[in-house]
Tab-separated table of C-alpha atoms in Angstrom:
chain	number	residue	atom	x	y	z
A	725	MET	CA	-32.074	15.633	-0.992
A	726	ARG	CA	-32.070	12.720	1.375
A	727	LYS	CA	-28.884	10.967	2.380
A	728	VAL	CA	-29.271	7.257	1.757
A	729	LYS	CA	-26.664	4.654	2.679
A	730	ILE	CA	-26.282	2.047	-0.037
A	731	GLY	CA	-23.365	-0.381	-0.191
A	732	PHE	CA	-21.972	-1.336	-3.599
A	733	GLY	CA	-19.795	-4.401	-3.651
A	734	ARG	CA	-18.449	-5.859	-6.844
A	735	VAL	CA	-15.428	-7.792	-8.025
A	736	GLY	CA	-14.368	-6.930	-11.529
A	737	ARG	CA	-13.219	-4.077	-13.669
A	738	LEU	CA	-13.638	-0.474	-12.605
A	739	GLU	CA	-13.646	0.686	-16.224
A	740	ARG	CA	-17.130	-0.577	-17.068
A	741	ARG	CA	-18.789	2.799	-16.853
A	742	GLY	CA	-22.369	1.790	-17.618
A	743	GLU	CA	-22.666	-0.344	-14.478
A	744	TRP	CA	-21.544	2.250	-11.963
A	745	PRO	CA	-23.411	5.162	-10.349
A	746	TRP	CA	-20.795	7.667	-11.539
A	747	ALA	CA	-21.515	6.804	-15.169
A	748	PRO	CA	-22.555	9.776	-17.346
A	749	ASN	CA	-26.277	9.379	-16.571
A	750	GLY	CA	-25.755	8.474	-12.902
A	751	ALA	CA	-25.983	12.040	-11.637
A	752	LEU	CA	-29.138	12.678	-13.634
A	753	MET	CA	-30.792	9.485	-12.371
A	754	GLY	CA	-29.704	10.267	-8.820
A	755	SER	CA	-31.215	13.743	-8.968
A	756	ARG	CA	-34.511	12.370	-10.221
A	757	LEU	CA	-34.590	9.800	-7.420
A	758	GLY	CA	-33.583	12.420	-4.879
A	759	VAL	CA	-30.332	10.751	-3.833
A	760	ARG	CA	-26.680	11.596	-4.256
A	761	PRO	CA	-24.040	8.840	-4.536
A	762	PHE	CA	-21.274	9.032	-1.937
A	763	PHE	CA	-18.215	6.764	-2.061
A	764	ARG	CA	-15.897	5.882	0.767
A	765	ARG	CA	-13.596	3.373	-0.922
A	766	CYS	CA	-13.197	1.471	-4.194
A	767	GLY	CA	-11.123	-1.669	-4.513
A	768	GLY	CA	-8.761	-2.298	-7.392
A	769	ALA	CA	-5.847	-4.603	-8.051
A	770	ASN	CA	-3.633	-1.705	-9.176
A	771	PRO	CA	-4.493	1.617	-7.488
A	772	ARG	CA	-2.055	3.549	-9.732
A	773	LYS	CA	-3.665	2.442	-12.987
A	774	ALA	CA	-5.479	5.111	-15.032
A	775	ARG	CA	-9.261	4.665	-14.807
A	776	ALA	CA	-12.080	5.672	-17.133
A	777	ALA	CA	-13.861	7.318	-14.191
A	778	ARG	CA	-11.825	9.873	-12.271
A	779	LEU	CA	-11.414	8.759	-8.686
A	780	ALA	CA	-9.423	10.358	-5.905
A	781	LYS	CA	-6.256	8.445	-4.955
A	782	SER	CA	-7.544	8.107	-1.388
A	783	LEU	CA	-10.637	6.221	-2.642
A	784	VAL	CA	-8.855	3.443	-4.561
A	785	THR	CA	-7.216	0.679	-2.562
A	786	SER	CA	-5.902	-2.832	-3.177
A	787	ASP	CA	-6.523	-3.834	0.458
A	788	TRP	CA	-9.842	-5.676	0.280
A	789	GLU	CA	-10.004	-6.368	4.016
A	790	SER	CA	-10.027	-2.659	4.867
A	791	TRP	CA	-12.731	-2.109	2.213
A	792	CYS	CA	-14.936	-4.760	3.830
A	793	ALA	CA	-14.365	-3.254	7.282
A	794	ILE	CA	-15.568	0.121	6.010
A	795	ARG	CA	-18.659	-1.481	4.518
A	796	ARG	CA	-19.512	-3.121	7.843
A	797	SER	CA	-19.059	0.122	9.731
A	798	MET	CA	-21.426	1.996	7.376
A	799	TRP	CA	-24.457	0.313	8.889
């Protein structure tokens, strides 16, 4: 498997599972393409809210400026 850096940036709801790489078919599609999704941070208005996709508490933040700084440092 190759490690590929792809930045996902979106403003909206985190519960829309079909649009995100960690949706039920995301792992299958990723394995067929030869990539594995890796997430550093996800932004949300309320980090304590229950989500449809299970995310680690350290990934979800309400601080959008820190999220953008991480995106810039990825490249």
